[in-house]
mmCIF file with all atom_site columns, C-alpha atoms in Angstrom:
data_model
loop_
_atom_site.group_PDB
_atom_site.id
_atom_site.type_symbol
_atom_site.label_atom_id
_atom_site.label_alt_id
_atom_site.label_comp_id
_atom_site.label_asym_id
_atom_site.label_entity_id
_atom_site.label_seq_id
_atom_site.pdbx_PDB_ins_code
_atom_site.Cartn_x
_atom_site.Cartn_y
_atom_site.Cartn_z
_atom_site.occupancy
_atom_site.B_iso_or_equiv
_atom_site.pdbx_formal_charge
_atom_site.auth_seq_id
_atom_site.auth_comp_id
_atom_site.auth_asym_id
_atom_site.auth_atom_id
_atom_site.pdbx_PDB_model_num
ATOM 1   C CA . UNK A 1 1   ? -65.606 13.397  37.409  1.00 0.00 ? 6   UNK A CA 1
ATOM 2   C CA . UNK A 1 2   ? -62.462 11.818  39.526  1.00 0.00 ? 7   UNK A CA 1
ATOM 3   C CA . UNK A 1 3   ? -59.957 13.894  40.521  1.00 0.00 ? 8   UNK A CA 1
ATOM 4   C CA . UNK A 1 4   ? -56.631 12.826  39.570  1.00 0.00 ? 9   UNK A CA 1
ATOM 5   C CA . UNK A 1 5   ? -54.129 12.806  42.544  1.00 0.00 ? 10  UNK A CA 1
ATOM 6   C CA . UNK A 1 6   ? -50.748 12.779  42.013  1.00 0.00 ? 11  UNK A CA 1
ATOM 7   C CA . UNK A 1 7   ? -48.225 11.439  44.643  1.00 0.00 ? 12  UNK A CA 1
ATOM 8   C CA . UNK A 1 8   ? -44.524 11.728  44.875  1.00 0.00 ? 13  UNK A CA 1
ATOM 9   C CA . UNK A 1 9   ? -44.464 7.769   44.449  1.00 0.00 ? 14  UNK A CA 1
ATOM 10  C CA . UNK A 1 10  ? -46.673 7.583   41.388  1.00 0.00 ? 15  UNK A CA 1
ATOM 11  C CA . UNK A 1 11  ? -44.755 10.740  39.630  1.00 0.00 ? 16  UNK A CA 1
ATOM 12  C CA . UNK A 1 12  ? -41.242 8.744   40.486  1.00 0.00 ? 17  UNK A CA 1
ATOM 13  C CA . UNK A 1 13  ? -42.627 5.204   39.281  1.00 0.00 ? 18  UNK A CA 1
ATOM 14  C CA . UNK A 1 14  ? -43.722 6.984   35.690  1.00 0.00 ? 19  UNK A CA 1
ATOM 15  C CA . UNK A 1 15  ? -40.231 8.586   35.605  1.00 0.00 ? 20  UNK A CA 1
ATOM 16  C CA . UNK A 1 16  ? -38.540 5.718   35.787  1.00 0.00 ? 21  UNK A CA 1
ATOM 17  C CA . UNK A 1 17  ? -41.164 3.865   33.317  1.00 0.00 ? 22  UNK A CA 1
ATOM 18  C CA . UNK A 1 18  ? -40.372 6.452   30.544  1.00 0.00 ? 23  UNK A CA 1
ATOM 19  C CA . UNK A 1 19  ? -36.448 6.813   31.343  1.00 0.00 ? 24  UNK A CA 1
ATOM 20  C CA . UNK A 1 20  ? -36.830 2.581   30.824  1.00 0.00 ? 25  UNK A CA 1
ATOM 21  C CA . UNK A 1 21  ? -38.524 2.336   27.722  1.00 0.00 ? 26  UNK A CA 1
ATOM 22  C CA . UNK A 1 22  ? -36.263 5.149   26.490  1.00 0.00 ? 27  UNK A CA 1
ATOM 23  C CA . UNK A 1 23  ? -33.410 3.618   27.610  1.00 0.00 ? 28  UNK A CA 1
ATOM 24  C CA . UNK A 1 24  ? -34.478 0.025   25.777  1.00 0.00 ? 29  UNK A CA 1
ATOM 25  C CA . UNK A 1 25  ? -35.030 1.986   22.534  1.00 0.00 ? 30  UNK A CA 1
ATOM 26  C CA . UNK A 1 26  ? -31.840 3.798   22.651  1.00 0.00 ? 31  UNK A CA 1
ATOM 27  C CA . UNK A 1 27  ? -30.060 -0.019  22.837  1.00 0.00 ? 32  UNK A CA 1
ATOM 28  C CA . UNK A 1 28  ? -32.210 -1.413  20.280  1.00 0.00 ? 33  UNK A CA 1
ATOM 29  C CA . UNK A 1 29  ? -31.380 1.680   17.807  1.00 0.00 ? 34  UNK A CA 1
ATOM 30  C CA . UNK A 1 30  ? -27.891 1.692   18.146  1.00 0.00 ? 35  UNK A CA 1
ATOM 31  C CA . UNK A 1 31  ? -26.775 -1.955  19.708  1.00 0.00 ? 36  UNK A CA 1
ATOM 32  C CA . UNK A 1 32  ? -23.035 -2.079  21.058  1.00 0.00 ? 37  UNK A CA 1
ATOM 33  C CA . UNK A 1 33  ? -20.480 -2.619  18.698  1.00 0.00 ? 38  UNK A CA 1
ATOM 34  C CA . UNK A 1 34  ? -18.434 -5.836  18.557  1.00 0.00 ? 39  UNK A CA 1
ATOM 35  C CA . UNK A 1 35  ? -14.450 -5.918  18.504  1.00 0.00 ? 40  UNK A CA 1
ATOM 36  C CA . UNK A 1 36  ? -14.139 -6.416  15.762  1.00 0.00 ? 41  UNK A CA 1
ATOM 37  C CA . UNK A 1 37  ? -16.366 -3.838  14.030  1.00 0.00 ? 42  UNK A CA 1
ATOM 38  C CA . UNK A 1 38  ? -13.970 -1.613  16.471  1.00 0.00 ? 43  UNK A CA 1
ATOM 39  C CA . UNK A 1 39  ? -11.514 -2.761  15.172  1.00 0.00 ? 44  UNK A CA 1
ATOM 40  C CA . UNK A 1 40  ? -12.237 -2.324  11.565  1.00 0.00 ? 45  UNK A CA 1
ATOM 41  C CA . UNK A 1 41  ? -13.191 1.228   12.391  1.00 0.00 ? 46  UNK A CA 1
ATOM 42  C CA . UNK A 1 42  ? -10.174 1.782   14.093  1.00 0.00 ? 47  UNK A CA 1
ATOM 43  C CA . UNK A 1 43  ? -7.947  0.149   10.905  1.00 0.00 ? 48  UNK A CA 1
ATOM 44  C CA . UNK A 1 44  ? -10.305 2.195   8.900   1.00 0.00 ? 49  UNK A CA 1
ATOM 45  C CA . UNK A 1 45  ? -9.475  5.745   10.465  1.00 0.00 ? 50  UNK A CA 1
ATOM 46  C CA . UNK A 1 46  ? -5.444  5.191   10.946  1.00 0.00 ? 51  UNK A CA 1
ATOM 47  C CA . UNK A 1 47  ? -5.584  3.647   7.159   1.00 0.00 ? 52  UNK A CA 1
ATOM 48  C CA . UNK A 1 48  ? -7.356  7.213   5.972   1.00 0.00 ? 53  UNK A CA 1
ATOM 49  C CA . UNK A 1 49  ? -4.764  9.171   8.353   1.00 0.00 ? 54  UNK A CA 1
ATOM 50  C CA . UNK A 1 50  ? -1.321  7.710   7.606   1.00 0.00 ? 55  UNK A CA 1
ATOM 51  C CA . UNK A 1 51  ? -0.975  7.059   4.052   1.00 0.00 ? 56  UNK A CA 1
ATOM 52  C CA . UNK A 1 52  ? 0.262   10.256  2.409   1.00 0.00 ? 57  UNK A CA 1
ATOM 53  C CA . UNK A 1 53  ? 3.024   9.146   0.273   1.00 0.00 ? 58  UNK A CA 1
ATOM 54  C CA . UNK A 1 54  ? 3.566   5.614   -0.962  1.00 0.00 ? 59  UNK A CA 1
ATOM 55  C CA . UNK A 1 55  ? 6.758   4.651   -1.867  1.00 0.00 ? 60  UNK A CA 1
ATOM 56  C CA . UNK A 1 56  ? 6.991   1.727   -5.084  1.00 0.00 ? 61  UNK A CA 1
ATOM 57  C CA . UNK A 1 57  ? 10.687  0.464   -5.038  1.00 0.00 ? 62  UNK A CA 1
ATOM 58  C CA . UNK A 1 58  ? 12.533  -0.898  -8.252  1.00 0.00 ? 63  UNK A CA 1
ATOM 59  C CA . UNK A 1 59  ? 15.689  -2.159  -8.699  1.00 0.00 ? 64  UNK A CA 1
ATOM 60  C CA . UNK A 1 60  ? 17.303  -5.021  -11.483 1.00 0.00 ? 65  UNK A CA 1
ATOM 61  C CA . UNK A 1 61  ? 16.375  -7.665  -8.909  1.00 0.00 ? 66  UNK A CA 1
ATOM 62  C CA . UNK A 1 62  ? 13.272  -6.117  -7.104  1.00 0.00 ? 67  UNK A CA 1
ATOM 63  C CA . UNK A 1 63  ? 10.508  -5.645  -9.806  1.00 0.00 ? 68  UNK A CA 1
ATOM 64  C CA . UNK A 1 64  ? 7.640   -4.225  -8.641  1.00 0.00 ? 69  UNK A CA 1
ATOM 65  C CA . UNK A 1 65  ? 5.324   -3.919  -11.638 1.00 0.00 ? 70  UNK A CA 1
ATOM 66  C CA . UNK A 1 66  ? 2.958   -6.041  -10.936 1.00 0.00 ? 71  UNK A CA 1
ATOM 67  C CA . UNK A 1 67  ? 2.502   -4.002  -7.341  1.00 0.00 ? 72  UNK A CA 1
ATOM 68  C CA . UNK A 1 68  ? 2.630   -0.701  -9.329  1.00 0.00 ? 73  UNK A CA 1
ATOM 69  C CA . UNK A 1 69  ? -1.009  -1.619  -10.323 1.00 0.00 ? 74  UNK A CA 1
ATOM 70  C CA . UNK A 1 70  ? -2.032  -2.331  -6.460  1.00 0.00 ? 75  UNK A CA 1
ATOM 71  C CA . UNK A 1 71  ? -0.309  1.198   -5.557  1.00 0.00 ? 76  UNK A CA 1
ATOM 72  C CA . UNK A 1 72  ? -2.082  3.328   -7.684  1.00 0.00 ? 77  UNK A CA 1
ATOM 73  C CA . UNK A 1 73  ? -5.245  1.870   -7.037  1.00 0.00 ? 78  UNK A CA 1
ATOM 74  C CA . UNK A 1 74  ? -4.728  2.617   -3.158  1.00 0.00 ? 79  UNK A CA 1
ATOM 75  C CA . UNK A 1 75  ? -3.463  6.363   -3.966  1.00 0.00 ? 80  UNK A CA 1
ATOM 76  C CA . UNK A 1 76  ? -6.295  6.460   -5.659  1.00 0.00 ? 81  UNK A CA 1
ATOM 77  C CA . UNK A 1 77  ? -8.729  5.733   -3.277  1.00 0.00 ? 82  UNK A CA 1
ATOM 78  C CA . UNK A 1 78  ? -6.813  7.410   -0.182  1.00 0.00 ? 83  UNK A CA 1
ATOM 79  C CA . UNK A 1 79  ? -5.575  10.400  -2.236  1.00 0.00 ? 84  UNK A CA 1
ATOM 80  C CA . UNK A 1 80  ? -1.944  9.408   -1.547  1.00 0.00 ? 85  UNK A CA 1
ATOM 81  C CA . UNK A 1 81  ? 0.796   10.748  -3.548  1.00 0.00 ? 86  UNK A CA 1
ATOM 82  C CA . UNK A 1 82  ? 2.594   8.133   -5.007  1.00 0.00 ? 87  UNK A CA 1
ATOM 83  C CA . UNK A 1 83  ? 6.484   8.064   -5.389  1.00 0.00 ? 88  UNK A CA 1
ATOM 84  C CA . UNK A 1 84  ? 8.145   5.470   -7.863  1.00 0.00 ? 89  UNK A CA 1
ATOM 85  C CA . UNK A 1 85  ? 12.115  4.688   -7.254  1.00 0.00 ? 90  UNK A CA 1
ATOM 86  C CA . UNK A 1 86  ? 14.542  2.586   -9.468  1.00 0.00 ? 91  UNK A CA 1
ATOM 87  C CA . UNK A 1 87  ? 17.500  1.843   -7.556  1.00 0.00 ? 92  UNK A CA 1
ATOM 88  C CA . UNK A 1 88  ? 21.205  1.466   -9.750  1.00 0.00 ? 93  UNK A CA 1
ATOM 89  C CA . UNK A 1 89  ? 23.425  -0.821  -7.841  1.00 0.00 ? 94  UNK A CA 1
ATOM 90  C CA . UNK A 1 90  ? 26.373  0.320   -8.160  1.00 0.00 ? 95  UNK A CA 1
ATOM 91  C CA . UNK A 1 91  ? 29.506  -2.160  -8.010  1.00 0.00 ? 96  UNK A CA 1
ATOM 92  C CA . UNK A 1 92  ? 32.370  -1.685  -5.701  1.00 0.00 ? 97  UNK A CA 1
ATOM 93  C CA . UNK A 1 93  ? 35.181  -2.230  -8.647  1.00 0.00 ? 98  UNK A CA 1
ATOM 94  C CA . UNK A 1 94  ? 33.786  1.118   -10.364 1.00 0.00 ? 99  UNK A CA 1
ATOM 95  C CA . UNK A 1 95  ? 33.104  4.941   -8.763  1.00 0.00 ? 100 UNK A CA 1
ATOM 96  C CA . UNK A 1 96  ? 29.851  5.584   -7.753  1.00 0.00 ? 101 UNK A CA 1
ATOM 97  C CA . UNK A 1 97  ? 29.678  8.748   -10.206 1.00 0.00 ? 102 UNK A CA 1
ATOM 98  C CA . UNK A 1 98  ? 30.438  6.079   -13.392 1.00 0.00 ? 103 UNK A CA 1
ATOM 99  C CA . UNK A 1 99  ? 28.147  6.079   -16.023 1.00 0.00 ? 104 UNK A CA 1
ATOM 100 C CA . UNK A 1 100 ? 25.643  3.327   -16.290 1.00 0.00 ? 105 UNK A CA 1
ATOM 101 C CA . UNK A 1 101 ? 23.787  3.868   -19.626 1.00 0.00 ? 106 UNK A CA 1
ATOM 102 C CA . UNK A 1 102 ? 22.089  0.517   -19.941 1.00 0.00 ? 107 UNK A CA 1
ATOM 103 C CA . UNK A 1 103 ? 20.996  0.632   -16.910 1.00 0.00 ? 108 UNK A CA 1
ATOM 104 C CA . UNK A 1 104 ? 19.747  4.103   -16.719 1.00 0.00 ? 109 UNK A CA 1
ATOM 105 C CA . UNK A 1 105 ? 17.715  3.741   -19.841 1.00 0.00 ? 110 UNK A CA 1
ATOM 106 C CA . UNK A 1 106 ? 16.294  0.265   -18.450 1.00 0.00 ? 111 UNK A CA 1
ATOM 107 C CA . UNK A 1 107 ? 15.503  2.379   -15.217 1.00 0.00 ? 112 UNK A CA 1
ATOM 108 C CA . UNK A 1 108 ? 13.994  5.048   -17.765 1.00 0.00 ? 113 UNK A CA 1
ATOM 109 C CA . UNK A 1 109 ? 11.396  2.821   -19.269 1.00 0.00 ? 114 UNK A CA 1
ATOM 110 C CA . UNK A 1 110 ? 10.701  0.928   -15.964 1.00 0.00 ? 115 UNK A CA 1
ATOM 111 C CA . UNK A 1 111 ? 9.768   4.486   -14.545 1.00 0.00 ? 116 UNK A CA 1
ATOM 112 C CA . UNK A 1 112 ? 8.171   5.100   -18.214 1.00 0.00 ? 117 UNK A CA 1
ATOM 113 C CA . UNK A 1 113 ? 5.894   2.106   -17.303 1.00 0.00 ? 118 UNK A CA 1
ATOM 114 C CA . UNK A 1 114 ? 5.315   3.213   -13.706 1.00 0.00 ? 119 UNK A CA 1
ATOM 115 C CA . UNK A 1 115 ? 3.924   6.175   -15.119 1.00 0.00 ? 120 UNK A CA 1
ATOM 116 C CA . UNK A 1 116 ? 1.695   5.321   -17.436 1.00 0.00 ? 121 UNK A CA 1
ATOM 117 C CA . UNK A 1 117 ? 0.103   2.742   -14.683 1.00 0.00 ? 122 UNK A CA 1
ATOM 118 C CA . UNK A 1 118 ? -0.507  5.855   -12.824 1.00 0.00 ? 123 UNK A CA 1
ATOM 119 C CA . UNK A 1 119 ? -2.595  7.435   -15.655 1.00 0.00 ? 124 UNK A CA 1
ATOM 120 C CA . UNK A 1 120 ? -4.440  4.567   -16.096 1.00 0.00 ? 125 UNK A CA 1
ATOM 121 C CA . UNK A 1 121 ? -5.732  5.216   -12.568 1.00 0.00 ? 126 UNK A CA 1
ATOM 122 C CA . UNK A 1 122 ? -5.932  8.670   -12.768 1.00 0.00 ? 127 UNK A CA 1
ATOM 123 C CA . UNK A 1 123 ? -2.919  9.207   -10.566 1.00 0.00 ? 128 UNK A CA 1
ATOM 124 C CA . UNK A 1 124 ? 0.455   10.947  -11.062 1.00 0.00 ? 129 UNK A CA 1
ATOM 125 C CA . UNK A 1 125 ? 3.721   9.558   -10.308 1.00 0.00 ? 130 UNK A CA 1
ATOM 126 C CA . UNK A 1 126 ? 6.542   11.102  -9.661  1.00 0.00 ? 131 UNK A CA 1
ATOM 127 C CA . UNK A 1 127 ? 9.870   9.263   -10.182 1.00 0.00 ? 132 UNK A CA 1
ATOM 128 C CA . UNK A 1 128 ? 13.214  9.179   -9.518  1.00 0.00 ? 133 UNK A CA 1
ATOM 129 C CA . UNK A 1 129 ? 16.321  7.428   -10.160 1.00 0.00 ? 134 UNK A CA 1
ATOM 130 C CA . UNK A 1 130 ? 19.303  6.566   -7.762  1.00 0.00 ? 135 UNK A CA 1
ATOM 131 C CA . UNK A 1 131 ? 22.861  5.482   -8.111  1.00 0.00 ? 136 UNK A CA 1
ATOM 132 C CA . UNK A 1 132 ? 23.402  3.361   -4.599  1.00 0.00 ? 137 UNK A CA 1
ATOM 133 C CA . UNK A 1 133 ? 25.843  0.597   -3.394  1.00 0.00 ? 138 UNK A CA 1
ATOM 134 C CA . UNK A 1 134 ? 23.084  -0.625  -1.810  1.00 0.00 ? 139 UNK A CA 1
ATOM 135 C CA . UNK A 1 135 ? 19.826  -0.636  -2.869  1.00 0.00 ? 140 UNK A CA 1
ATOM 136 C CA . UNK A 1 136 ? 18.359  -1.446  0.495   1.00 0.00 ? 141 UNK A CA 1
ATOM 137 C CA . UNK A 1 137 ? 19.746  2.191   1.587   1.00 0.00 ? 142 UNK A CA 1
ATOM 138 C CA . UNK A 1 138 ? 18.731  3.773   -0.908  1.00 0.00 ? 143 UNK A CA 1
ATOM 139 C CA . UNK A 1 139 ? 15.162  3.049   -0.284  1.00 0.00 ? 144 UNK A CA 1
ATOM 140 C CA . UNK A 1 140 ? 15.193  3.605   3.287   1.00 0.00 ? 145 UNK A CA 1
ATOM 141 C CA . UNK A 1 141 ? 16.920  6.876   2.628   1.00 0.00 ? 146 UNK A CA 1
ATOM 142 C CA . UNK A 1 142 ? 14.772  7.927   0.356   1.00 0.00 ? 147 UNK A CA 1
ATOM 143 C CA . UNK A 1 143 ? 11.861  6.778   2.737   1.00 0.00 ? 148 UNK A CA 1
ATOM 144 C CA . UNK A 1 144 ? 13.455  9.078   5.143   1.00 0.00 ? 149 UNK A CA 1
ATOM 145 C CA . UNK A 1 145 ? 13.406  11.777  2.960   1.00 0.00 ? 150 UNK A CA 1
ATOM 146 C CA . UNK A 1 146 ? 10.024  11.931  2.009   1.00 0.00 ? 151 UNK A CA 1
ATOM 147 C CA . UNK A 1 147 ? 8.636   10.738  4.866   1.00 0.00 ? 152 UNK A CA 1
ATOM 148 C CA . UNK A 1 148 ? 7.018   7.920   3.257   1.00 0.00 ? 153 UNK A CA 1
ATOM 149 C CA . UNK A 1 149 ? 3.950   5.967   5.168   1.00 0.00 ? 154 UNK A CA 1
ATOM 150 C CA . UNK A 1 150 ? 3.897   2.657   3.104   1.00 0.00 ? 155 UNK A CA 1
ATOM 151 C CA . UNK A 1 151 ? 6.526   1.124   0.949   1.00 0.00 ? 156 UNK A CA 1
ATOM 152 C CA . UNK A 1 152 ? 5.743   -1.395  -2.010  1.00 0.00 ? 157 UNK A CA 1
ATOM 153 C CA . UNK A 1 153 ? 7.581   -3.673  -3.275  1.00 0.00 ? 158 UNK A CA 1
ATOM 154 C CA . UNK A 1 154 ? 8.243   -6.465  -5.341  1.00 0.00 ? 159 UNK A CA 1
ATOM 155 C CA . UNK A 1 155 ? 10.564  -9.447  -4.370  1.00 0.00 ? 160 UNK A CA 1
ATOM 156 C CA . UNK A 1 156 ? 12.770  -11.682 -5.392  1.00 0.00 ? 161 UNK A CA 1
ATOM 157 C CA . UNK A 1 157 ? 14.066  -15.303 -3.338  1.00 0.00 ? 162 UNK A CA 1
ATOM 158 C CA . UNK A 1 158 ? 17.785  -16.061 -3.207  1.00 0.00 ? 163 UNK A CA 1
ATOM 159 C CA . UNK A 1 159 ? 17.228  -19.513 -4.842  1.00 0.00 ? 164 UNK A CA 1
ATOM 160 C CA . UNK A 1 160 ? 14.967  -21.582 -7.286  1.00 0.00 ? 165 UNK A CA 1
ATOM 161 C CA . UNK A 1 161 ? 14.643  -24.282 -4.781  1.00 0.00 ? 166 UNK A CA 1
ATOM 162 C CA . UNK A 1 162 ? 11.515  -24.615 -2.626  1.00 0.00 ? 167 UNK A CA 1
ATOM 163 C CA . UNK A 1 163 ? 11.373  -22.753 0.691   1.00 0.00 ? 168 UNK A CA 1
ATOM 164 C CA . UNK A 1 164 ? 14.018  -20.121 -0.447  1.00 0.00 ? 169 UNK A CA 1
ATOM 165 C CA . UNK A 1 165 ? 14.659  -16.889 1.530   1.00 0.00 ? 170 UNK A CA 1
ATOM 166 C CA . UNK A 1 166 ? 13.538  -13.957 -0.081  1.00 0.00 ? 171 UNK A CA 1
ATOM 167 C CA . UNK A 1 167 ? 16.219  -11.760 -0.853  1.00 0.00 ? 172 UNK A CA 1
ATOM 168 C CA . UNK A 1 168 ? 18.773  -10.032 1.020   1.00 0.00 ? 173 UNK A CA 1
ATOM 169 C CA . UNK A 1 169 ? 17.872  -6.651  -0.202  1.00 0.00 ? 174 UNK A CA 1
ATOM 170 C CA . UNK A 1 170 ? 14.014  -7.135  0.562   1.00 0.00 ? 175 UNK A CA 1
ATOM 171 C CA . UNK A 1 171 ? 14.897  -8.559  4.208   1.00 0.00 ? 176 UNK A CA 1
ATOM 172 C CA . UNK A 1 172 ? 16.452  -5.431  4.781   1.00 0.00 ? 177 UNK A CA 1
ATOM 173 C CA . UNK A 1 173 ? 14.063  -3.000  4.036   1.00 0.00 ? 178 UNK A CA 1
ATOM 174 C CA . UNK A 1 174 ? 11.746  -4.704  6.261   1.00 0.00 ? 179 UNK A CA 1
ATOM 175 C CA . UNK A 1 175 ? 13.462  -5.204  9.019   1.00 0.00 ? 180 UNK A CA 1
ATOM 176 C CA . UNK A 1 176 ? 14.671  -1.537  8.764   1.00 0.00 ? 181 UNK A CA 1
ATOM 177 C CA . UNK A 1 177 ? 12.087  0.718   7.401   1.00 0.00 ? 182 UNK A CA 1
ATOM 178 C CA . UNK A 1 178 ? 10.334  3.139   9.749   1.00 0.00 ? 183 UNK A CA 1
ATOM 179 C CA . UNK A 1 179 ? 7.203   2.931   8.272   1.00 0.00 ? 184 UNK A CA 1
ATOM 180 C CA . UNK A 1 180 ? 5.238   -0.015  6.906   1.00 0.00 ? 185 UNK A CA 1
ATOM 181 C CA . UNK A 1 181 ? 6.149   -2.700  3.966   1.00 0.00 ? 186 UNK A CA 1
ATOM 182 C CA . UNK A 1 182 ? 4.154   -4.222  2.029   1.00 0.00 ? 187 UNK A CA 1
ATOM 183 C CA . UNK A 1 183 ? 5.943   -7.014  -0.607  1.00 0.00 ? 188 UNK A CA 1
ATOM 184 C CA . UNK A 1 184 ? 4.701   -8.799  -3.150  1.00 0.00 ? 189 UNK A CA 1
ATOM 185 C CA . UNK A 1 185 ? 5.284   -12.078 -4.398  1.00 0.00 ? 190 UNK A CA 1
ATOM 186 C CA . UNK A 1 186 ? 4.074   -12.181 -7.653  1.00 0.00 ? 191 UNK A CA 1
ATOM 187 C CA . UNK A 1 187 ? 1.976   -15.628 -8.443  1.00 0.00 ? 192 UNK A CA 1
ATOM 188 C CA . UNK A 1 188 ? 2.109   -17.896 -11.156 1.00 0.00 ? 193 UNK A CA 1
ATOM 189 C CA . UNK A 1 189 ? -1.170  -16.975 -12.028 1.00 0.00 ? 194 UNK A CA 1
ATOM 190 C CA . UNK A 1 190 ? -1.752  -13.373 -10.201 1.00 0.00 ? 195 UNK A CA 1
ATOM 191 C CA . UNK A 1 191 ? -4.164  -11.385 -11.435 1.00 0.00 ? 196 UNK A CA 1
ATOM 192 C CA . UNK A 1 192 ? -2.985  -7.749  -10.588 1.00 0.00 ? 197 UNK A CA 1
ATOM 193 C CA . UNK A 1 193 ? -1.122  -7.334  -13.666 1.00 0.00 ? 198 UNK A CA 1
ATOM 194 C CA . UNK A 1 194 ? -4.250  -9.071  -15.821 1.00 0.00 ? 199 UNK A CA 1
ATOM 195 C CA . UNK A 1 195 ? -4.168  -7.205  -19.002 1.00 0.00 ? 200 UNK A CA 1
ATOM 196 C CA . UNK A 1 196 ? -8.095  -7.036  -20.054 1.00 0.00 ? 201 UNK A CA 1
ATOM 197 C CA . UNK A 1 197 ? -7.144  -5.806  -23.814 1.00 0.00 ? 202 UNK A CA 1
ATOM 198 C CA . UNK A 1 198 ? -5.122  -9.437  -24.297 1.00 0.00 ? 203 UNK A CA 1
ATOM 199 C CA . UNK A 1 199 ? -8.036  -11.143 -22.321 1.00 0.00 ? 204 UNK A CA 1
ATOM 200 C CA . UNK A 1 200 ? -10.478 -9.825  -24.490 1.00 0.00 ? 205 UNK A CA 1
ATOM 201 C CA . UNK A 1 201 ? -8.357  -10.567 -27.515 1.00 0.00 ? 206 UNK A CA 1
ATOM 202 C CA . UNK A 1 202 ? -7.847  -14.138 -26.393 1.00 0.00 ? 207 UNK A CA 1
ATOM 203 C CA . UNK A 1 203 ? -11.544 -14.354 -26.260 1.00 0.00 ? 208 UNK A CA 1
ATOM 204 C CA . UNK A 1 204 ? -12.111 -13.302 -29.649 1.00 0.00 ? 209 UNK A CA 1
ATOM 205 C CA . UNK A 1 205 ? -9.356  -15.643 -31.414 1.00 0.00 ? 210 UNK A CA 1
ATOM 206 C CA . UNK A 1 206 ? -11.633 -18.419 -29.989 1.00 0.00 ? 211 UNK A CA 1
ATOM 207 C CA . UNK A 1 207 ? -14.772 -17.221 -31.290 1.00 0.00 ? 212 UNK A CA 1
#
């Protein structure tokens, strides 16, 4: 029977041999990532860390129903707690303590209606209503105040004609808010406020 002889050479050679094929498997088990699946990892993790409260903002001009639907699914899913606002614009030629009652009860069943989105994705809403001179400031202050990490809103445009600014109101927010903003402009035929009971009806009348 040979003898086996081992030399410092061989033993090296066979090191590096294994640490090779190791090394090849390692790469072909767990390939390097490209930027962008960084980056959606990244987007990912900050998305998961830095949306605690979301922030819905109403006002006469800004309505935001049709986002209200888009919030609480995204509460939902990232366990935020989600914060509803009407804003009452108060007019210079009257005090800012005067009574408002149509508006207050329009603001009531706007909120009314936030809620009840809510429950329909399992997610409670707390509201609130605000007598502001501007309801810009309002929102941002209220932002402030509860340290909001998203804001969504409706909009509105300052004109009917084709390429018009979106309102003053909504330009303001975003330009000022500390955290970030996400508007909506509500489509002629969006889908986020479909309404699958009328759908379904609709589909029946034809039968």
């Amino acid at each position: 029977m040979n003898e086996l002889h081992v030399t410092a050479a061989g033993a090296a050679a066979a090191i590096l041999t294994v640490l090779s094929i190791s090394g090849t498997l390692y790469w072909m088990l767990h390939p390097p990532k490209s930027r962008a699946d960084i980056a959606a990892v990244k987007a990912e993790r900050l998305l998961k860390e830095s949306f605690g409260t979301v922030l819905v903002a109403f006002s006469s001009e800004i309505r935001s129903e049709h986002m209200m639907v888009l919030a609480a699914r995204l509460a939902r899913g990232l366990n935020s707690e989600l914060l509803a606002l009407y804003v009452i614009e108060v007019p210079f030629t009257l005090p800012t303590n005067a009574v408002m009652e149509d508006e207050d009860r329009f603001a009531l069943d706007v909120m009314a209606s936030a809620e009840v989105i809510g429950k329909r994705f399992g997610v409670d809403v707390r509201t609130e209503i605000v007598h502001h001179r501007h309801t810009s400031q309002a929102v941002l202050d209220l932002a402030k105040r509860e340290r909001a990490d998203l804001i969504i809103m409706g909009s509105y445009r300052e004109g009917t004609y084709t390429g018009a600014p979106l309102g003053r109101e909504i330009e303001e927010i975003a330009a000022n808010a500390k955290c970030d903003v996400l508007i909506g402009v509500e489509g002629k035929h969006g889908t986020l406020l479909y309404d699958e009971t009328q759908a379904e009806a609709a589909l029946q009348s034809k039968v």
